[in-house]
Amino acid sequence: MKPLQVNIKNALVNQDELKGYEDRLKAANRRLHSGEDDYTGWVDYPIRYDQNELERILQTAEKIRNQCEVFIVIGIGGSYLGTKAAVEMLNHSFNNLSNLKEEKYPRIFFAGNNISGTYHNELIEKVKEKEISICVISKSGTTTESNIAFSLFKKLLQDKYGDKGSERIYVITDKEKGILREETNEKGYTDFIVPDDIGGRYSVLTPVGLLPIAVFGIDIIEMLKGAGDAYCEYNHSDLSNPCFQYAAVRNILYKRGKLIEVFEAYEPKLRYFAEWIKQLFGESEGKEGKGIFPVYLQFSTDLHSMGQLLQEGNQIFFETVLNVENPDRDIIIPEGSLEVFQGKSMNDINAKAMEGVLLAHLEDGIPNLRIDIPGLSSYYFGQMVYFFEKSCALSGYLLGVNPFDQPGVEKYKKSMRKLIK
Ligand code: PA5
């Protein structure tokens, strides 16, 4: 299958500048694959995952599908964004409008990704009469948001199903540490383990994402195949490696004062994939006073609100377009629209919007990268995840930070807990 590609021809970076990065990138690649750094277990995970565990994930997903109408996924940050990204990218956009009873798959709702009493109260109000199963995902098992939401839904299950409620609880957590582990062992919930050597934001292709994603019939075997192919495709150590190019261009632009990377997609299904990317880059690079600030704009929507700032505002950013080459569906524009649109494909017009924006921005000297994604499928989801994870790790090494820790997040967690106490 055609791999995802990076187009840097409009990045306003020349070959000599790129060449200057070759040795550092080779060294970074060796370091990444050597396993000498903690939390690099994700690097070869797609080619070494446990087949028996995968089988157990698929069987559990089937059980959950047969058990519930509503599936609540509880988690925050790296423990939910990957799942949300996959479900939004690969499911029908308007599933919520179809009749629940006729659906093969349960409805998914996310909880514990905020501490809003209104959000959780409204969610419980709407789902409490349905058949419910829940999956709580927390590597540490101590995160405030997921801990609170888990207690709310545990109570709901207990009130609804009594002791049988625990048969509807699925847990993904550390194999030894944390209160969630203790409770899981005590109550005998069905559980899966977050690998020790993989951090939250790099964990979507482990049980953390695979179980909840599989519940929706999304092909996780193809997803792992896409990631496995990406492992091979992006493993070679020369400058034609798209991960090398992307990491180098980001670093060059950052040094030129381009402190913000604006991710842009013309396909709304990519919105949460971009949110996942934001976490990946933000948490991996934002430390020691360094880091490119990742933001996301949905096009053409945000052209009507942010287009002016991009075109003529403070030029401290560069753009990275997530371009879907072959969209799933299309629609022909009928009579009744302006004559110039009639009979044309909506996707063609969307593509022209992308080209038009690029040309206008280039005229004003705005650097632009394009990530060409052949299509929105499970396979390419796996490729995209792997491509961005690897690029981010290389980019972090170039920046001189540890792309696998998050000391700042730990700081806020501690200070919030102190105040709550
Ligand atoms: O990437 C990370 O490490 C974080 O975003 C965590 O995933 C997030 O804070 C949730 O942590 P936990 O899975 O321990 O509940």
Short mmCIF file of C-alpha atoms and ligand atoms in Angstrom, two decimals:
data_model
loop_
_atom_site.label_atom_id
_atom_site.label_comp_id
_atom_site.label_asym_id
_atom_site.label_seq_id
_atom_site.Cartn_x
_atom_site.Cartn_y
_atom_site.Cartn_z
CA MET A 1 0.00 0.00 0.00
CA LYS A 2 1.12 3.50 -0.77
CA PRO A 3 2.70 5.06 2.33
CA LEU A 4 1.88 8.42 3.80
CA GLN A 5 4.24 11.08 2.42
CA VAL A 6 5.54 14.48 3.46
CA ASN A 7 5.70 17.27 0.93
CA ILE A 8 8.21 19.94 1.96
CA LYS A 9 8.58 21.74 -1.34
CA ASN A 10 6.78 24.82 0.01
CA ALA A 11 8.47 24.75 3.41
CA LEU A 12 10.96 27.39 2.24
CA VAL A 13 13.87 25.26 3.41
CA ASN A 14 16.74 24.46 1.07
CA GLN A 15 18.59 21.18 0.50
CA ASP A 16 21.81 22.42 2.12
CA GLU A 17 19.98 23.29 5.30
CA LEU A 18 18.42 19.82 5.33
CA LYS A 19 21.74 18.15 4.60
CA GLY A 20 23.15 19.84 7.70
CA TYR A 21 20.75 17.70 9.78
CA GLU A 22 21.63 14.31 8.29
CA ASP A 23 24.20 13.18 10.87
CA ARG A 24 22.16 14.36 13.84
CA LEU A 25 19.08 12.59 12.50
CA LYS A 26 20.97 9.37 11.92
CA ALA A 27 22.27 9.50 15.48
CA ALA A 28 18.75 10.28 16.80
CA ASN A 29 17.31 7.35 14.86
CA ARG A 30 19.95 4.98 16.23
CA ARG A 31 19.28 6.19 19.75
CA LEU A 32 15.52 5.78 19.34
CA HIS A 33 15.80 2.21 18.03
CA SER A 34 18.47 1.19 20.55
CA GLY A 35 15.96 1.20 23.41
CA GLU A 36 18.50 2.98 25.63
CA ASP A 37 15.93 5.62 26.65
CA ASP A 38 12.97 4.85 28.91
CA TYR A 39 9.50 4.74 27.37
CA THR A 40 10.57 3.79 23.85
CA GLY A 41 8.69 0.47 23.89
CA TRP A 42 6.27 1.85 21.26
CA VAL A 43 9.03 1.98 18.62
CA ASP A 44 8.84 -1.72 17.67
CA TYR A 45 5.53 -2.57 19.39
CA PRO A 46 3.59 -2.86 16.08
CA ILE A 47 5.90 -5.68 14.97
CA ARG A 48 6.19 -7.50 18.28
CA TYR A 49 2.78 -7.26 19.97
CA ASP A 50 1.40 -10.34 21.67
CA GLN A 51 -0.99 -12.22 19.35
CA ASN A 52 -2.76 -13.91 22.26
CA GLU A 53 -3.45 -10.58 23.86
CA LEU A 54 -4.78 -9.24 20.56
CA GLU A 55 -7.12 -12.23 20.36
CA ARG A 56 -8.32 -11.51 23.93
CA ILE A 57 -8.91 -7.86 23.00
CA LEU A 58 -11.06 -8.89 20.03
CA GLN A 59 -13.07 -11.36 22.13
CA THR A 60 -13.60 -8.79 24.88
CA ALA A 61 -14.70 -6.18 22.31
CA GLU A 62 -17.26 -8.66 20.98
CA LYS A 63 -18.53 -9.32 24.52
CA ILE A 64 -18.88 -5.57 25.17
CA ARG A 65 -20.78 -5.09 21.89
CA ASN A 66 -23.27 -7.79 22.88
CA GLN A 67 -23.58 -6.49 26.41
CA CYS A 68 -24.39 -2.80 26.01
CA GLU A 69 -26.07 -0.04 24.04
CA VAL A 70 -23.84 2.63 25.49
CA PHE A 71 -20.11 2.27 26.07
CA ILE A 72 -18.48 4.84 28.35
CA VAL A 73 -14.74 5.31 27.93
CA ILE A 74 -13.21 6.96 31.00
CA GLY A 75 -9.74 8.49 30.69
CA ILE A 76 -7.86 11.69 29.95
CA GLY A 77 -4.88 12.80 27.84
CA GLY A 78 -3.03 9.86 26.35
CA SER A 79 -5.59 7.52 27.89
CA TYR A 80 -8.44 8.74 25.66
CA LEU A 81 -7.36 11.04 22.81
CA GLY A 82 -6.15 8.25 20.52
CA THR A 83 -9.45 6.39 20.85
CA LYS A 84 -11.44 9.55 20.25
CA ALA A 85 -9.27 10.29 17.20
CA ALA A 86 -9.83 6.81 15.71
CA VAL A 87 -13.55 6.75 16.37
CA GLU A 88 -14.06 10.21 14.85
CA MET A 89 -11.86 9.48 11.85
CA LEU A 90 -13.22 6.03 11.02
CA ASN A 91 -16.87 6.06 12.05
CA HIS A 92 -19.80 7.59 10.21
CA SER A 93 -19.95 11.27 11.23
CA PHE A 94 -23.67 11.17 12.02
CA ASN A 95 -24.06 7.82 13.80
CA ASN A 96 -25.83 9.57 16.63
CA LEU A 97 -28.80 10.23 14.36
CA SER A 98 -29.49 6.55 13.68
CA ASN A 99 -31.74 4.44 15.83
CA LEU A 100 -29.80 2.87 18.67
CA LYS A 101 -31.83 -0.33 18.58
CA GLU A 102 -30.94 -0.97 14.93
CA GLU A 103 -27.23 -0.38 15.48
CA LYS A 104 -24.69 -3.17 15.49
CA TYR A 105 -22.33 -1.15 17.65
CA PRO A 106 -22.95 0.67 20.92
CA ARG A 107 -22.81 4.43 21.15
CA ILE A 108 -19.58 5.72 22.62
CA PHE A 109 -19.36 8.51 25.17
CA PHE A 110 -16.26 9.78 26.91
CA ALA A 111 -16.10 10.63 30.59
CA GLY A 112 -13.35 11.70 32.97
CA ASN A 113 -11.68 13.93 30.38
CA ASN A 114 -12.78 17.00 32.33
CA ILE A 115 -14.07 17.74 35.86
CA SER A 116 -17.29 19.44 34.82
CA GLY A 117 -20.21 18.51 37.06
CA THR A 118 -22.60 19.65 34.32
CA TYR A 119 -21.01 17.39 31.68
CA HIS A 120 -21.13 14.32 33.89
CA ASN A 121 -24.57 15.06 35.27
CA GLU A 122 -26.00 15.47 31.74
CA LEU A 123 -24.24 12.37 30.45
CA ILE A 124 -25.57 10.22 33.29
CA GLU A 125 -29.06 11.66 32.81
CA LYS A 126 -29.08 10.64 29.13
CA VAL A 127 -27.54 7.17 29.45
CA LYS A 128 -28.87 5.88 32.75
CA GLU A 129 -31.83 4.04 31.22
CA LYS A 130 -29.67 2.31 28.57
CA GLU A 131 -27.68 -0.89 28.82
CA ILE A 132 -24.23 0.35 29.87
CA SER A 133 -20.66 -0.95 29.99
CA ILE A 134 -17.66 1.12 30.99
CA CYS A 135 -13.95 1.03 30.33
CA VAL A 136 -11.65 2.97 32.63
CA ILE A 137 -8.16 3.67 31.33
CA SER A 138 -5.45 5.08 33.55
CA LYS A 139 -1.81 4.10 33.53
CA SER A 140 -1.09 5.62 36.94
CA GLY A 141 -4.50 4.66 38.27
CA THR A 142 -4.50 7.84 40.36
CA THR A 143 -5.55 10.57 37.91
CA THR A 144 -8.18 12.87 39.45
CA GLU A 145 -10.47 13.13 36.42
CA SER A 146 -10.70 9.43 35.64
CA ASN A 147 -10.87 8.46 39.31
CA ILE A 148 -13.89 10.70 39.89
CA ALA A 149 -15.71 9.66 36.71
CA PHE A 150 -15.06 5.99 37.44
CA SER A 151 -16.68 6.35 40.86
CA LEU A 152 -19.76 7.98 39.28
CA PHE A 153 -20.25 5.22 36.71
CA LYS A 154 -19.42 2.44 39.15
CA LYS A 155 -22.23 3.73 41.35
CA LEU A 156 -24.58 3.88 38.37
CA LEU A 157 -23.77 0.26 37.47
CA GLN A 158 -24.16 -0.86 41.09
CA ASP A 159 -27.55 0.89 41.37
CA LYS A 160 -28.72 -0.59 38.07
CA TYR A 161 -27.29 -4.10 38.09
CA GLY A 162 -26.25 -4.74 41.72
CA ASP A 163 -23.19 -6.99 42.07
CA LYS A 164 -23.50 -8.01 38.43
CA GLY A 165 -22.45 -4.43 37.57
CA SER A 166 -18.80 -5.42 37.96
CA GLU A 167 -19.17 -7.68 34.88
CA ARG A 168 -19.62 -4.49 32.89
CA ILE A 169 -16.41 -2.86 34.07
CA TYR A 170 -13.26 -3.11 31.95
CA VAL A 171 -9.98 -1.74 33.23
CA ILE A 172 -6.76 -0.83 31.44
CA THR A 173 -3.99 0.10 33.87
CA ASP A 174 -0.50 -0.63 35.12
CA LYS A 175 0.30 -4.25 35.89
CA GLU A 176 1.31 -3.56 39.51
CA LYS A 177 0.99 0.07 40.60
CA GLY A 178 -1.93 2.29 41.60
CA ILE A 179 -5.27 2.04 43.39
CA LEU A 180 -7.03 1.02 40.18
CA ARG A 181 -4.79 -2.05 40.00
CA GLU A 182 -5.52 -2.91 43.63
CA GLU A 183 -9.27 -2.58 43.11
CA THR A 184 -9.16 -4.57 39.86
CA ASN A 185 -7.35 -7.44 41.55
CA GLU A 186 -9.75 -7.37 44.47
CA LYS A 187 -12.97 -7.21 42.42
CA GLY A 188 -11.84 -9.35 39.51
CA TYR A 189 -12.73 -6.84 36.74
CA THR A 190 -11.71 -7.84 33.21
CA ASP A 191 -8.44 -6.03 32.66
CA PHE A 192 -5.63 -5.26 30.25
CA ILE A 193 -2.21 -3.86 30.95
CA VAL A 194 -0.63 -0.59 29.83
CA PRO A 195 2.91 -1.63 28.87
CA ASP A 196 5.53 -0.38 31.36
CA ASP A 197 7.79 1.01 28.66
CA ILE A 198 5.15 3.05 26.78
CA GLY A 199 3.93 6.46 27.98
CA GLY A 200 0.33 7.70 27.67
CA ARG A 201 0.63 9.77 24.49
CA TYR A 202 2.46 6.97 22.66
CA SER A 203 0.01 4.26 23.77
CA VAL A 204 -2.91 4.33 21.33
CA LEU A 205 -1.74 1.18 19.51
CA THR A 206 -1.58 -0.82 22.77
CA PRO A 207 -4.65 -2.11 24.69
CA VAL A 208 -5.21 1.55 25.77
CA GLY A 209 -6.62 2.33 22.33
CA LEU A 210 -7.06 -1.09 20.78
CA LEU A 211 -9.79 -2.36 23.12
CA PRO A 212 -12.15 0.63 22.97
CA ILE A 213 -11.51 1.10 19.25
CA ALA A 214 -12.25 -2.57 18.52
CA VAL A 215 -15.65 -2.28 20.23
CA PHE A 216 -16.77 -0.21 17.22
CA GLY A 217 -15.84 -2.87 14.70
CA ILE A 218 -12.82 -0.85 13.56
CA ASP A 219 -10.22 -3.25 12.20
CA ILE A 220 -7.39 -3.11 14.77
CA ILE A 221 -5.41 -5.81 12.98
CA GLU A 222 -5.21 -3.56 9.89
CA MET A 223 -4.34 -0.66 12.19
CA LEU A 224 -1.37 -2.55 13.61
CA LYS A 225 -0.41 -3.62 10.08
CA GLY A 226 -0.38 0.04 8.99
CA ALA A 227 1.86 0.89 11.94
CA GLY A 228 4.07 -2.15 11.29
CA ASP A 229 4.50 -1.13 7.64
CA ALA A 230 5.31 2.40 8.81
CA TYR A 231 7.95 0.97 11.15
CA CYS A 232 9.68 -0.57 8.09
CA GLU A 233 9.01 2.34 5.74
CA TYR A 234 10.37 5.02 8.09
CA ASN A 235 13.29 3.04 9.45
CA HIS A 236 15.96 3.83 6.87
CA SER A 237 18.62 6.31 7.82
CA ASP A 238 18.81 8.85 5.02
CA LEU A 239 17.25 12.17 4.28
CA SER A 240 14.56 10.73 2.03
CA ASN A 241 12.94 9.30 5.18
CA PRO A 242 9.75 11.41 5.59
CA CYS A 243 10.14 11.40 9.40
CA PHE A 244 13.67 12.79 9.01
CA GLN A 245 12.45 15.50 6.64
CA TYR A 246 9.55 16.50 8.85
CA ALA A 247 11.66 16.60 12.03
CA ALA A 248 14.43 18.60 10.33
CA VAL A 249 12.09 21.14 8.72
CA ARG A 250 10.30 21.73 12.04
CA ASN A 251 13.63 22.38 13.74
CA ILE A 252 14.89 24.71 11.00
CA LEU A 253 11.69 26.75 11.06
CA TYR A 254 11.68 26.88 14.87
CA LYS A 255 15.17 28.32 14.81
CA ARG A 256 13.94 30.97 12.38
CA GLY A 257 11.41 32.11 14.98
CA LYS A 258 8.46 30.07 13.73
CA LEU A 259 7.30 29.17 17.21
CA ILE A 260 3.82 27.91 16.32
CA GLU A 261 2.87 24.96 14.11
CA VAL A 262 -0.63 25.37 12.74
CA PHE A 263 -2.06 21.96 11.83
CA GLU A 264 -4.80 22.32 9.26
CA ALA A 265 -7.26 19.80 7.80
CA TYR A 266 -9.99 20.23 5.25
CA GLU A 267 -11.68 17.04 6.52
CA PRO A 268 -13.62 17.44 9.81
CA LYS A 269 -13.08 13.77 10.63
CA LEU A 270 -9.45 14.63 11.40
CA ARG A 271 -10.26 17.08 14.16
CA TYR A 272 -9.50 14.71 17.02
CA PHE A 273 -6.52 13.23 15.25
CA ALA A 274 -5.14 16.76 15.34
CA GLU A 275 -6.00 17.00 19.04
CA TRP A 276 -4.01 13.80 19.54
CA ILE A 277 -1.09 15.32 17.58
CA LYS A 278 -1.28 18.45 19.74
CA GLN A 279 -0.83 16.39 22.87
CA LEU A 280 1.94 14.34 21.29
CA PHE A 281 4.05 17.34 20.28
CA GLY A 282 3.04 19.63 23.14
CA GLU A 283 3.84 17.18 25.91
CA SER A 284 6.91 15.75 24.21
CA GLU A 285 8.65 19.00 23.27
CA GLY A 286 7.32 21.65 25.60
CA LYS A 287 9.95 21.65 28.32
CA GLU A 288 13.08 23.48 29.46
CA GLY A 289 11.73 26.70 27.95
CA LYS A 290 11.62 25.11 24.50
CA GLY A 291 9.03 23.70 22.10
CA ILE A 292 6.88 24.54 19.10
CA PHE A 293 3.33 25.43 20.18
CA PRO A 294 0.92 23.16 18.24
CA VAL A 295 -2.51 24.48 17.29
CA TYR A 296 -5.26 23.14 15.06
CA LEU A 297 -7.48 24.92 12.57
CA GLN A 298 -10.37 23.28 10.76
CA PHE A 299 -10.61 24.42 7.14
CA SER A 300 -12.44 25.84 5.37
CA THR A 301 -14.42 26.67 8.57
CA ASP A 302 -11.63 28.57 10.34
CA LEU A 303 -10.52 30.44 7.22
CA HIS A 304 -13.56 32.57 7.93
CA SER A 305 -12.36 33.38 11.43
CA MET A 306 -8.59 32.97 11.46
CA GLY A 307 -7.69 33.35 7.78
CA GLN A 308 -6.93 37.04 8.18
CA LEU A 309 -4.48 36.45 11.03
CA LEU A 310 -2.72 33.72 9.06
CA GLN A 311 -2.40 35.83 5.94
CA GLU A 312 -1.36 39.14 7.42
CA GLY A 313 -0.83 38.69 11.16
CA ASN A 314 2.30 38.13 13.25
CA GLN A 315 4.28 35.61 11.21
CA ILE A 316 5.54 33.41 14.06
CA PHE A 317 4.02 30.23 12.64
CA PHE A 318 4.29 27.66 9.89
CA GLU A 319 1.52 25.45 8.54
CA THR A 320 1.22 21.67 8.34
CA VAL A 321 -1.70 20.49 6.24
CA LEU A 322 -3.19 17.04 6.82
CA ASN A 323 -4.29 16.28 3.28
CA VAL A 324 -6.62 13.33 2.58
CA GLU A 325 -5.86 12.33 -1.01
CA ASN A 326 -8.84 10.04 -1.58
CA PRO A 327 -11.83 11.02 0.55
CA ASP A 328 -14.33 8.23 1.32
CA ARG A 329 -17.34 9.83 -0.29
CA ASP A 330 -18.28 12.73 -2.50
CA ILE A 331 -21.35 14.66 -3.53
CA ILE A 332 -22.13 16.53 -6.75
CA ILE A 333 -23.34 20.09 -6.36
CA PRO A 334 -26.82 20.48 -7.86
CA GLU A 335 -28.54 23.36 -9.63
CA GLY A 336 -29.56 26.05 -7.20
CA SER A 337 -26.02 26.91 -6.22
CA LEU A 338 -24.03 29.56 -8.08
CA GLU A 339 -23.53 28.51 -11.69
CA VAL A 340 -19.78 28.18 -11.25
CA PHE A 341 -20.29 25.35 -8.70
CA GLN A 342 -23.03 23.41 -10.45
CA GLY A 343 -22.21 19.84 -11.50
CA LYS A 344 -18.85 19.94 -9.76
CA SER A 345 -17.64 17.55 -7.10
CA MET A 346 -17.65 19.01 -3.60
CA ASN A 347 -14.32 17.32 -2.87
CA ASP A 348 -12.80 18.98 -5.95
CA ILE A 349 -13.89 22.36 -4.66
CA ASN A 350 -12.41 21.48 -1.24
CA ALA A 351 -9.12 20.59 -2.95
CA LYS A 352 -9.17 23.90 -4.82
CA ALA A 353 -9.71 25.69 -1.50
CA MET A 354 -6.56 23.99 -0.22
CA GLU A 355 -4.55 24.96 -3.30
CA GLY A 356 -5.87 28.53 -3.22
CA VAL A 357 -4.95 29.02 0.44
CA LEU A 358 -1.51 27.60 -0.18
CA LEU A 359 -0.84 29.94 -3.09
CA ALA A 360 -2.07 32.99 -1.20
CA HIS A 361 0.04 32.09 1.84
CA LEU A 362 3.11 31.35 -0.24
CA GLU A 363 2.85 34.78 -1.83
CA ASP A 364 3.30 36.21 1.67
CA GLY A 365 6.20 33.88 2.46
CA ILE A 366 4.40 31.54 4.91
CA PRO A 367 6.15 28.14 5.10
CA ASN A 368 3.86 25.21 4.44
CA LEU A 369 4.28 21.44 4.81
CA ARG A 370 1.80 18.89 3.52
CA ILE A 371 1.28 15.41 4.91
CA ASP A 372 -0.38 13.37 2.17
CA ILE A 373 -2.63 10.68 3.63
CA PRO A 374 -3.79 8.25 0.91
CA GLY A 375 -7.17 7.61 2.59
CA LEU A 376 -9.03 7.45 5.90
CA SER A 377 -8.87 3.77 6.90
CA SER A 378 -7.76 1.70 9.88
CA TYR A 379 -4.57 0.89 8.01
CA TYR A 380 -3.71 4.55 7.46
CA PHE A 381 -4.69 5.45 11.01
CA GLY A 382 -1.93 3.06 12.13
CA GLN A 383 0.53 4.61 9.67
CA MET A 384 -0.34 8.15 10.74
CA VAL A 385 0.08 7.35 14.42
CA TYR A 386 3.45 5.77 13.82
CA PHE A 387 4.63 8.51 11.47
CA PHE A 388 3.81 11.28 13.96
CA GLU A 389 5.17 9.38 16.97
CA LYS A 390 8.48 8.74 15.25
CA SER A 391 8.75 12.27 13.83
CA CYS A 392 7.96 13.70 17.25
CA ALA A 393 10.61 11.60 18.99
CA LEU A 394 13.26 12.61 16.42
CA SER A 395 12.17 16.21 16.62
CA GLY A 396 12.45 16.14 20.44
CA TYR A 397 15.98 14.76 20.21
CA LEU A 398 16.92 17.52 17.74
CA LEU A 399 15.53 20.07 20.18
CA GLY A 400 17.62 18.57 22.97
CA VAL A 401 14.73 17.52 25.24
CA ASN A 402 13.50 14.17 26.51
CA PRO A 403 10.41 13.54 24.34
CA PHE A 404 9.09 10.83 26.69
CA ASP A 405 8.61 12.51 30.05
CA GLN A 406 6.13 15.13 31.25
CA PRO A 407 7.41 16.62 34.50
CA GLY A 408 5.20 19.70 34.08
CA VAL A 409 2.00 17.63 33.96
CA GLU A 410 3.02 15.86 37.16
CA LYS A 411 3.54 19.29 38.79
CA TYR A 412 -0.01 20.47 38.07
CA LYS A 413 -1.48 17.14 39.19
CA LYS A 414 0.30 17.43 42.56
CA SER A 415 -0.59 21.07 43.18
CA MET A 416 -4.28 20.47 42.33
CA ARG A 417 -4.43 17.51 44.73
CA LYS A 418 -2.95 19.58 47.50
CA LEU A 419 -5.65 22.25 47.05
CA ILE A 420 -8.43 19.65 46.96
CA LYS A 421 -7.18 18.15 50.23
O1 PA5 B 1 0.65 11.25 28.02
C1 PA5 B 1 0.53 11.26 29.23
O2 PA5 B 1 1.33 10.68 29.98
C2 PA5 B 1 -0.64 11.93 29.90
O3 PA5 B 1 -1.43 12.65 29.01
C3 PA5 B 1 -1.53 10.88 30.56
O4 PA5 B 1 -1.98 9.99 29.56
C4 PA5 B 1 -2.71 11.52 31.27
O5 PA5 B 1 -2.26 12.45 32.21
C5 PA5 B 1 -3.52 10.44 31.98
O6 PA5 B 1 -2.73 9.71 32.87
P1 PA5 B 1 -3.17 8.29 33.38
O7 PA5 B 1 -3.25 7.36 32.23
O8 PA5 B 1 -2.11 7.89 34.35
O9 PA5 B 1 -4.50 8.47 34.04
#
